[in-house]
Amino acid sequence: MITLTIDGKTVSVEPGTLLVEAARAAGRDIPVYCYHPKLAPAGACRMCLVEIEKMPKLQTACTTPVSEGMAVHTTTARVKEAQHGVLELLLINHPLDCPICDKGGECDLQDFTLRYGPPSSRFLDGKIHRKKALDCPPFLVIDEERCILCQRCVRYEDEILHERNIVLIERGSHMTIGTEGRDDYGGYYSGNNTELCPVGALTSRPYRFKSRPWDLKMTPTICTQCSLHCNVRADVRHGDLMRLMIHDNPQVDGGWLCDRGRYAIGDAKAAERLSHPLVRGGEVSWDIALAEVQNALEAGPVAGLGGGRLTNEAAAAFKQICGTVDWRVGRQTYARVPGVAEATPSDLSEADVIVLVDTCPMEEAPILDLRIRHHKRVIDVGPVPGMRVGPAERVVCAPDGVAEALRGLDLSAAKHPVVVWNGRGELVEAIRALGAPVLMVHEVANARGAHDAGLETEGDILAACAEGKIHTLWLAGANPLRSYPADVRAALEKVPVLIVSDLYPTEVTELATIVLPVAGPFERAGTFTNLGGLTQTAAAVVAPRGLSDERIFQRLRPAAQPAKDLPARRSFQGGNLLVRPHLWSGGGNTRFDRTLEAARTALATVRVHPSQGLAAGTHVMINDVHEAVVAVDPGLHPAVVVVPDRTFAGLGADARLRAVVPA
Amino acid sequence: MGGLVKGLATTLKYLRRPRATVDYPAKERPYPERFRGLHILDRDAEGLERCVGCELCAAACPVHCITVEAAENPVGAPYSAGERYAWRYEIDLLRCIFCGYCEEACPEDAIQLTPRHDLLSNKREDFLVGKDWLTVPRQ
Ligand code: SF4
Ligand code: SF4
Ligand code: SF4
Ligand code: SF4
Ligand code: FES
C-alpha cells in the first residue's frame, strides 16, 4: 500500500492507483472530462490539473500514479486558475444551447462551470459554427459544436468495441468527431456513447427532448431482451418509461448496454396492444375469460408451450396449471449441457481459449460479445462465422459437420477454456467431450429459468397437436408460427381450444379461442435467471396493461388431465439454408416498436458465399415468397445460405433461393 | 343625538367626494406595469413561439404547477426557432402563487407575468390552462 496526502488528508491505496481515484478514496472530487474508469487514461482535457509538492508544474491527476509520501493539493490558487483557464477555453466555441440540449441537468460542462469555472467569458469574437442535430442512424444524434474533444467516445470505440464507428476527423480548431466513410453508426452499441459523452455532443434519437433528468423516477431493474439480463436503471416520467441507463454489474454487463436492450422499449405504448380478454373474437371481462380458460383446462388433455419469456414465478405457476409444458418453441433444444460445469460471463474475461460452437454472441447476447472480442484466442467453429469483430481461428464446416469439427479440437493445453453454445442441434456429446465449462446462450430471455422450473417435456407438443392428441393448448408468450423451424399452422388449427397470452395481436392470436392480454416487460415484477445461472429481480416500473402472467395462473386451478404419451421430438438437422439469430429480428415485441424502424432495415438480407456467384445487392426470392437482398460473406461454408431469424415466418430447412432477374 | 348628526355629516361630506371604487368589469383600474398577474407565452419578432420547452420554468416553480413536454420542431413548419419546442405547456393557476420565478428562470423570455389579474370561473378545470390559452396570438 502507498500512503499519500491529498489536501492534508492521508490515504493509503494500492500501488499504481491514479491520483483521481486516490482523491475519490479521500473524499475529494477532482473534475475530469477525458478520464473514465473503464477507459485507458488519455490526459487530453487538462481539467484534472492538481498541484503536487516538489513538482514545479501542475500535473494531470488522471495520468499520474500515486507514489509514497506524495502531497497533493487540489484547491490552491494555481489549481483554480488552471481550472478557470481550461473551462474558459472549452466554452469559447461552445454553443451554450443548454435549454435545447438533452444533456442539460446532467452535463459535466454545466456542473463544472458552475463549480470550478470563471464567472464570465472574456471572449468577444464570433464562435466557430459546425454541424448540429446530425442524425447518425439508427439511434445517435451528433452535435459537433457541443463536443469538447475529450475522446471518451473515440477511445470506447477503440478499446472496448474495437470497431471505430466514431473517430476524430480534421485537425486543429477544425477537429471534431464523426463517422468515417459512412453516414450511419453501423454497430450494436451506440447508446453507451451517449452516457460516456460528458456533454450533449452525442445524444439519442429515441430519448430526444423527451424529458429532463429531474423529472425522472429512477429504478434499478434488469433488461430481459436476451438471456444475459444486463442491469439497467429505468427512468420513468408521467408513468411512461423514458429511457434505460447503465447500472453497472461487473458480473453481468460490465457496465455496458447494447442498443436493443437500451432502445427496444417503445412498443409498450403501441396502439395495437391487446387491452381486453377475447373469447372467440369477442371482448369479455376477465372473470368470464378466466372461467372459459378453467373450463378448457378441465375438458381434455392440456399442454402449454412457451414460458421462456415469463418470470421464474410465472413459469413455475404455468407448469403447475398446465402440467405438460415446454419452453422450447424455436430452434434451441438444450438449456444446459448435463454433466458439464456451467461457466459465467466473468469466466469469459479470464478464459485463455474460447470456443464458439456455431454461435454468434454479438447477435444473441451482444454484451457478452464485448468480453470475447478482445481475446487473443477464439476458436470459431461452424458453417457461419460467430465472431464478427476481433480475431478468431475459423473452423469452417458444413451445417451437419459441427460435431465432427469439435472432435478435431484439442483443448488440453488450455488452462481455462470456455465453450459458448446456443443449444441448437445435437451437439451435447461432442461438447461434453471437450471437457471445458460451457456458457449457454439462449434463444429466449428466461430459458434458463424455465428449464430450472421444469418446463421441458420428452416429447413434441406440436406434433401431438397435429395428431389431435391435445384438447387445450396454451401459448404463453410464444408464437410458434414465427419461431418454430417448420410450418405448424395446421397443427395449431387442429387444437379445439387454443389459449394465447400475449401483448399483441399476432399470427397465433388470430387462431386463438381465448386471448389474454398480459403485462409486458417493466410492467411486472419477478425474478429471472440468466445464462450464467444468476437470478436477479426485475422491477415493475410502470402500470400494467392487462394482468401479469403470474396473476392469471394464480386465479386458476390446475388442469385435470395434462397431456401424456407425446410423439418423439423432431430434429431439424440438414439443409443448407440456415436461419440464424439477428439482433433486430428476434421475436418478442420489437416488431411492434415503431422507434426501431431505422435499425430494422438490414433485416431482409441473405448471406451467401462468394462461390455461389451472386453479387452483393442482388434481389432473391426465398421459397418464391419472400424477397431479400444478397450480402456476400466469405467466412461462410461455401454451400450455406443464411437468413435472419424470424424475419420469414415458418421458414424450414427445405427453403430454396432463386435469384430475381432485375426487370 | 349629537353623535347622529356628526355621523350623518360625515356621510354627506363623502357623498360629494369622488368614488374610491370603479365599475368593474366595465372599467378597470390600471395596474403597475411590473405587477405579477396572469402568465403569457410570448412570440418572437418572426411570430414564432419563444418557448423552446427547456423546462427550466417548471424546475424553478416552487409549487410545481408547470408541466412542460418538449418535442422536435417539425421540418418546414417549426413552432419555435431552433430544434426544440414545447408541445405541451400547462399551468395550474389555482396552485400558482404568482411569485414570478418562472419568468426569471426562462432563458428565452417566453413565459411572462402580465398585469392581467382577473382569474374567474366557476369550473375548476378552467384554471388548468394550456398552450392555447397562454400563447399570445400571432400579430
Ligand atoms: S452540452 Fe452541456 S453545456 Fe453544452 S449545451 Fe448541452 S447542457 Fe449545455
Ligand atoms: S463526442 Fe462527447 S465523448 Fe466524444 S469527444 Fe466529444 S465530448 Fe468527448
Ligand atoms: S409564478 Fe411562481 S408559482 Fe406561478 S407558475 Fe411561475 S414559478 Fe410557479
Ligand atoms: S417558458 Fe421558458 S423556461 Fe419554460 S420551457 Fe419555455 S423556454 Fe423554457
Ligand atoms: S481528466 Fe485528466 S486530462 Fe482529462
PDB file of C-alpha atoms in Angstrom, chain A residues 155-324:
ATOM      1  CA  ARG A 155     -11.476   5.523 -27.027  1.00  0.00           C
ATOM      2  CA  TYR A 156     -14.573   3.498 -26.155  1.00  0.00           C
ATOM      3  CA  GLU A 157     -14.972   2.537 -29.803  1.00  0.00           C
ATOM      4  CA  ASP A 158     -11.331   1.629 -29.957  1.00  0.00           C
ATOM      5  CA  GLU A 159     -10.647  -0.039 -26.611  1.00  0.00           C
ATOM      6  CA  ILE A 160     -13.990  -1.612 -25.737  1.00  0.00           C
ATOM      7  CA  LEU A 161     -15.639  -2.248 -29.103  1.00  0.00           C
ATOM      8  CA  HIS A 162     -12.606  -2.467 -31.428  1.00  0.00           C
ATOM      9  CA  GLU A 163     -14.929  -1.022 -34.033  1.00  0.00           C
ATOM     10  CA  ARG A 164     -14.042   2.625 -34.599  1.00  0.00           C
ATOM     11  CA  ASN A 165     -17.551   3.676 -35.580  1.00  0.00           C
ATOM     12  CA  ILE A 166     -16.773   7.136 -34.213  1.00  0.00           C
ATOM     13  CA  VAL A 167     -13.413   8.723 -34.915  1.00  0.00           C
ATOM     14  CA  LEU A 168     -11.725  12.098 -34.757  1.00  0.00           C
ATOM     15  CA  ILE A 169     -11.836  13.941 -38.042  1.00  0.00           C
ATOM     16  CA  GLU A 170      -9.983  17.078 -39.205  1.00  0.00           C
ATOM     17  CA  ARG A 171      -7.235  18.796 -37.264  1.00  0.00           C
ATOM     18  CA  GLY A 172      -6.550  21.777 -35.022  1.00  0.00           C
ATOM     19  CA  SER A 173      -9.513  24.031 -34.342  1.00  0.00           C
ATOM     20  CA  HIS A 174     -11.476  22.180 -37.037  1.00  0.00           C
ATOM     21  CA  MET A 175     -11.149  18.887 -35.199  1.00  0.00           C
ATOM     22  CA  THR A 176     -14.417  17.162 -34.467  1.00  0.00           C
ATOM     23  CA  ILE A 177     -15.886  13.699 -34.098  1.00  0.00           C
ATOM     24  CA  GLY A 178     -17.815  11.772 -36.687  1.00  0.00           C
ATOM     25  CA  THR A 179     -18.133   8.583 -38.653  1.00  0.00           C
ATOM     26  CA  GLU A 180     -15.575   7.543 -41.172  1.00  0.00           C
ATOM     27  CA  GLY A 181     -16.698   6.689 -44.673  1.00  0.00           C
ATOM     28  CA  ARG A 182     -20.368   6.161 -43.832  1.00  0.00           C
ATOM     29  CA  ASP A 183     -23.380   8.132 -42.630  1.00  0.00           C
ATOM     30  CA  ASP A 184     -24.701   5.695 -40.097  1.00  0.00           C
ATOM     31  CA  TYR A 185     -23.273   4.256 -36.932  1.00  0.00           C
ATOM     32  CA  GLY A 186     -23.038   0.678 -38.077  1.00  0.00           C
ATOM     33  CA  GLY A 187     -22.736  -1.058 -34.718  1.00  0.00           C
ATOM     34  CA  TYR A 188     -24.860  -2.502 -31.942  1.00  0.00           C
ATOM     35  CA  TYR A 189     -23.517  -0.465 -29.064  1.00  0.00           C
ATOM     36  CA  SER A 190     -24.056   3.184 -29.930  1.00  0.00           C
ATOM     37  CA  GLY A 191     -26.085   4.076 -26.842  1.00  0.00           C
ATOM     38  CA  ASN A 192     -23.169   3.749 -24.433  1.00  0.00           C
ATOM     39  CA  ASN A 193     -21.623   6.734 -26.178  1.00  0.00           C
ATOM     40  CA  THR A 194     -24.489   8.922 -25.050  1.00  0.00           C
ATOM     41  CA  GLU A 195     -23.700   8.068 -21.450  1.00  0.00           C
ATOM     42  CA  LEU A 196     -19.938   8.336 -21.826  1.00  0.00           C
ATOM     43  CA  CYS A 197     -20.076  11.724 -23.517  1.00  0.00           C
ATOM     44  CA  PRO A 198     -19.741  14.256 -20.698  1.00  0.00           C
ATOM     45  CA  VAL A 199     -21.656  16.866 -22.726  1.00  0.00           C
ATOM     46  CA  GLY A 200     -24.535  16.843 -25.170  1.00  0.00           C
ATOM     47  CA  ALA A 201     -22.486  16.110 -28.287  1.00  0.00           C
ATOM     48  CA  LEU A 202     -23.767  12.546 -28.517  1.00  0.00           C
ATOM     49  CA  THR A 203     -27.423  12.121 -27.668  1.00  0.00           C
ATOM     50  CA  SER A 204     -30.021   9.628 -28.783  1.00  0.00           C
ATOM     51  CA  ARG A 205     -32.918   9.838 -31.212  1.00  0.00           C
ATOM     52  CA  PRO A 206     -35.397   7.794 -29.127  1.00  0.00           C
ATOM     53  CA  TYR A 207     -34.910   9.921 -25.977  1.00  0.00           C
ATOM     54  CA  ARG A 208     -34.619  13.177 -27.861  1.00  0.00           C
ATOM     55  CA  PHE A 209     -36.318  16.030 -25.968  1.00  0.00           C
ATOM     56  CA  LYS A 210     -38.451  13.616 -24.013  1.00  0.00           C
ATOM     57  CA  SER A 211     -37.580  14.619 -20.506  1.00  0.00           C
ATOM     58  CA  ARG A 212     -35.203  16.292 -18.071  1.00  0.00           C
ATOM     59  CA  PRO A 213     -33.219  14.324 -15.516  1.00  0.00           C
ATOM     60  CA  TRP A 214     -35.040  15.987 -12.648  1.00  0.00           C
ATOM     61  CA  ASP A 215     -38.400  14.742 -13.990  1.00  0.00           C
ATOM     62  CA  LEU A 216     -37.386  11.118 -13.802  1.00  0.00           C
ATOM     63  CA  LYS A 217     -38.106   8.458 -11.245  1.00  0.00           C
ATOM     64  CA  MET A 218     -35.139   6.114 -11.432  1.00  0.00           C
ATOM     65  CA  THR A 219     -35.434   2.435 -10.511  1.00  0.00           C
ATOM     66  CA  PRO A 220     -32.795  -0.250 -10.882  1.00  0.00           C
ATOM     67  CA  THR A 221     -34.021  -3.344 -12.705  1.00  0.00           C
ATOM     68  CA  ILE A 222     -32.837  -5.720 -15.449  1.00  0.00           C
ATOM     69  CA  CYS A 223     -33.110  -5.939 -19.217  1.00  0.00           C
ATOM     70  CA  THR A 224     -34.867  -9.067 -20.423  1.00  0.00           C
ATOM     71  CA  GLN A 225     -34.351  -8.716 -24.161  1.00  0.00           C
ATOM     72  CA  CYS A 226     -31.796 -11.525 -24.231  1.00  0.00           C
ATOM     73  CA  SER A 227     -30.666 -14.170 -21.801  1.00  0.00           C
ATOM     74  CA  LEU A 228     -27.815 -12.119 -20.288  1.00  0.00           C
ATOM     75  CA  HIS A 229     -30.036  -9.791 -18.192  1.00  0.00           C
ATOM     76  CA  CYS A 230     -27.861  -6.691 -18.076  1.00  0.00           C
ATOM     77  CA  ASN A 231     -28.629  -4.425 -15.166  1.00  0.00           C
ATOM     78  CA  VAL A 232     -30.351  -1.194 -16.088  1.00  0.00           C
ATOM     79  CA  ARG A 233     -31.762   1.872 -14.458  1.00  0.00           C
ATOM     80  CA  ALA A 234     -35.296   2.507 -15.687  1.00  0.00           C
ATOM     81  CA  ASP A 235     -36.162   6.202 -15.869  1.00  0.00           C
ATOM     82  CA  VAL A 236     -39.893   6.874 -15.747  1.00  0.00           C
ATOM     83  CA  ARG A 237     -41.783  10.113 -16.304  1.00  0.00           C
ATOM     84  CA  HIS A 238     -45.545  10.573 -16.013  1.00  0.00           C
ATOM     85  CA  GLY A 239     -45.861   6.810 -15.718  1.00  0.00           C
ATOM     86  CA  ASP A 240     -44.058   6.086 -19.012  1.00  0.00           C
ATOM     87  CA  LEU A 241     -40.665   4.524 -19.462  1.00  0.00           C
ATOM     88  CA  MET A 242     -38.445   7.223 -20.968  1.00  0.00           C
ATOM     89  CA  ARG A 243     -35.065   5.557 -21.183  1.00  0.00           C
ATOM     90  CA  LEU A 244     -32.805   2.860 -19.826  1.00  0.00           C
ATOM     91  CA  MET A 245     -29.393   3.678 -18.446  1.00  0.00           C
ATOM     92  CA  ILE A 246     -26.367   1.624 -17.464  1.00  0.00           C
ATOM     93  CA  HIS A 247     -26.483   0.195 -13.955  1.00  0.00           C
ATOM     94  CA  ASP A 248     -23.095  -1.444 -13.690  1.00  0.00           C
ATOM     95  CA  ASN A 249     -22.996  -5.054 -12.562  1.00  0.00           C
ATOM     96  CA  PRO A 250     -19.450  -6.358 -13.107  1.00  0.00           C
ATOM     97  CA  GLN A 251     -20.662  -9.957 -13.014  1.00  0.00           C
ATOM     98  CA  VAL A 252     -23.156  -9.450 -15.818  1.00  0.00           C
ATOM     99  CA  ASP A 253     -22.795  -6.448 -18.094  1.00  0.00           C
ATOM    100  CA  GLY A 254     -19.527  -4.886 -17.036  1.00  0.00           C
ATOM    101  CA  GLY A 255     -21.234  -1.518 -17.219  1.00  0.00           C
ATOM    102  CA  TRP A 256     -22.444  -1.515 -20.837  1.00  0.00           C
ATOM    103  CA  LEU A 257     -25.753  -1.945 -22.649  1.00  0.00           C
ATOM    104  CA  CYS A 258     -26.480  -2.929 -26.229  1.00  0.00           C
ATOM    105  CA  ASP A 259     -28.798  -0.889 -28.403  1.00  0.00           C
ATOM    106  CA  ARG A 260     -31.554  -3.462 -28.449  1.00  0.00           C
ATOM    107  CA  GLY A 261     -31.650  -3.572 -24.665  1.00  0.00           C
ATOM    108  CA  ARG A 262     -31.477   0.173 -24.386  1.00  0.00           C
ATOM    109  CA  TYR A 263     -33.809   1.250 -27.147  1.00  0.00           C
ATOM    110  CA  ALA A 264     -36.290  -1.561 -27.766  1.00  0.00           C
ATOM    111  CA  ILE A 265     -38.714  -0.158 -25.202  1.00  0.00           C
ATOM    112  CA  GLY A 266     -41.014   1.813 -27.469  1.00  0.00           C
ATOM    113  CA  ASP A 267     -43.532  -0.971 -28.004  1.00  0.00           C
ATOM    114  CA  ALA A 268     -45.321  -0.690 -24.660  1.00  0.00           C
ATOM    115  CA  LYS A 269     -47.457   2.166 -25.950  1.00  0.00           C
ATOM    116  CA  ALA A 270     -48.116   0.663 -29.380  1.00  0.00           C
ATOM    117  CA  ALA A 271     -51.704   1.226 -30.447  1.00  0.00           C
ATOM    118  CA  GLU A 272     -52.277  -2.397 -31.383  1.00  0.00           C
ATOM    119  CA  ARG A 273     -51.600  -3.665 -27.891  1.00  0.00           C
ATOM    120  CA  LEU A 274     -54.267  -6.007 -26.628  1.00  0.00           C
ATOM    121  CA  SER A 275     -56.404  -4.414 -23.953  1.00  0.00           C
ATOM    122  CA  HIS A 276     -59.284  -6.815 -23.281  1.00  0.00           C
ATOM    123  CA  PRO A 277     -59.548 -10.565 -22.982  1.00  0.00           C
ATOM    124  CA  LEU A 278     -61.108 -12.052 -26.112  1.00  0.00           C
ATOM    125  CA  VAL A 279     -63.166 -15.227 -26.291  1.00  0.00           C
ATOM    126  CA  ARG A 280     -63.819 -16.395 -29.863  1.00  0.00           C
ATOM    127  CA  GLY A 281     -63.079 -12.894 -31.093  1.00  0.00           C
ATOM    128  CA  GLY A 282     -65.430 -11.052 -28.736  1.00  0.00           C
ATOM    129  CA  GLU A 283     -64.314  -8.802 -25.900  1.00  0.00           C
ATOM    130  CA  VAL A 284     -65.229 -10.175 -22.491  1.00  0.00           C
ATOM    131  CA  SER A 285     -64.445  -9.409 -18.861  1.00  0.00           C
ATOM    132  CA  TRP A 286     -61.566 -11.072 -17.102  1.00  0.00           C
ATOM    133  CA  ASP A 287     -63.944 -13.143 -14.966  1.00  0.00           C
ATOM    134  CA  ILE A 288     -65.660 -14.613 -17.993  1.00  0.00           C
ATOM    135  CA  ALA A 289     -62.394 -15.195 -19.843  1.00  0.00           C
ATOM    136  CA  LEU A 290     -60.810 -16.971 -16.890  1.00  0.00           C
ATOM    137  CA  ALA A 291     -63.929 -19.082 -16.380  1.00  0.00           C
ATOM    138  CA  GLU A 292     -63.667 -20.148 -20.045  1.00  0.00           C
ATOM    139  CA  VAL A 293     -59.990 -20.937 -19.505  1.00  0.00           C
ATOM    140  CA  GLN A 294     -60.835 -23.017 -16.465  1.00  0.00           C
ATOM    141  CA  ASN A 295     -63.432 -24.980 -18.443  1.00  0.00           C
ATOM    142  CA  ALA A 296     -60.933 -25.591 -21.200  1.00  0.00           C
ATOM    143  CA  LEU A 297     -58.370 -26.799 -18.675  1.00  0.00           C
ATOM    144  CA  GLU A 298     -60.839 -29.407 -17.462  1.00  0.00           C
ATOM    145  CA  ALA A 299     -62.207 -30.551 -20.814  1.00  0.00           C
ATOM    146  CA  GLY A 300     -59.401 -32.807 -22.050  1.00  0.00           C
ATOM    147  CA  PRO A 301     -55.640 -33.245 -22.403  1.00  0.00           C
ATOM    148  CA  VAL A 302     -53.856 -29.937 -21.753  1.00  0.00           C
ATOM    149  CA  ALA A 303     -50.396 -28.752 -22.765  1.00  0.00           C
ATOM    150  CA  GLY A 304     -48.543 -25.464 -22.565  1.00  0.00           C
ATOM    151  CA  LEU A 305     -45.903 -24.007 -24.843  1.00  0.00           C
ATOM    152  CA  GLY A 306     -43.640 -21.085 -24.054  1.00  0.00           C
ATOM    153  CA  GLY A 307     -42.686 -19.796 -20.683  1.00  0.00           C
ATOM    154  CA  GLY A 308     -39.174 -18.788 -21.688  1.00  0.00           C
ATOM    155  CA  ARG A 309     -40.232 -15.162 -21.512  1.00  0.00           C
ATOM    156  CA  LEU A 310     -42.019 -15.421 -18.161  1.00  0.00           C
ATOM    157  CA  THR A 311     -40.590 -14.665 -14.736  1.00  0.00           C
ATOM    158  CA  ASN A 312     -39.404 -17.653 -12.745  1.00  0.00           C
ATOM    159  CA  GLU A 313     -42.502 -17.384 -10.564  1.00  0.00           C
ATOM    160  CA  ALA A 314     -44.887 -17.235 -13.511  1.00  0.00           C
ATOM    161  CA  ALA A 315     -43.063 -20.111 -15.221  1.00  0.00           C
ATOM    162  CA  ALA A 316     -43.465 -22.282 -12.133  1.00  0.00           C
ATOM    163  CA  ALA A 317     -47.154 -21.371 -11.986  1.00  0.00           C
ATOM    164  CA  PHE A 318     -47.563 -22.157 -15.714  1.00  0.00           C
ATOM    165  CA  LYS A 319     -46.115 -25.598 -15.095  1.00  0.00           C
ATOM    166  CA  GLN A 320     -48.439 -26.113 -12.164  1.00  0.00           C
ATOM    167  CA  ILE A 321     -51.535 -25.140 -14.140  1.00  0.00           C
ATOM    168  CA  CYS A 322     -50.838 -26.960 -17.416  1.00  0.00           C
ATOM    169  CA  GLY A 323     -48.747 -29.881 -16.167  1.00  0.00           C
ATOM    170  CA  THR A 324     -47.175 -30.665 -19.526  1.00  0.00           C
TER     171      THR A 324
END
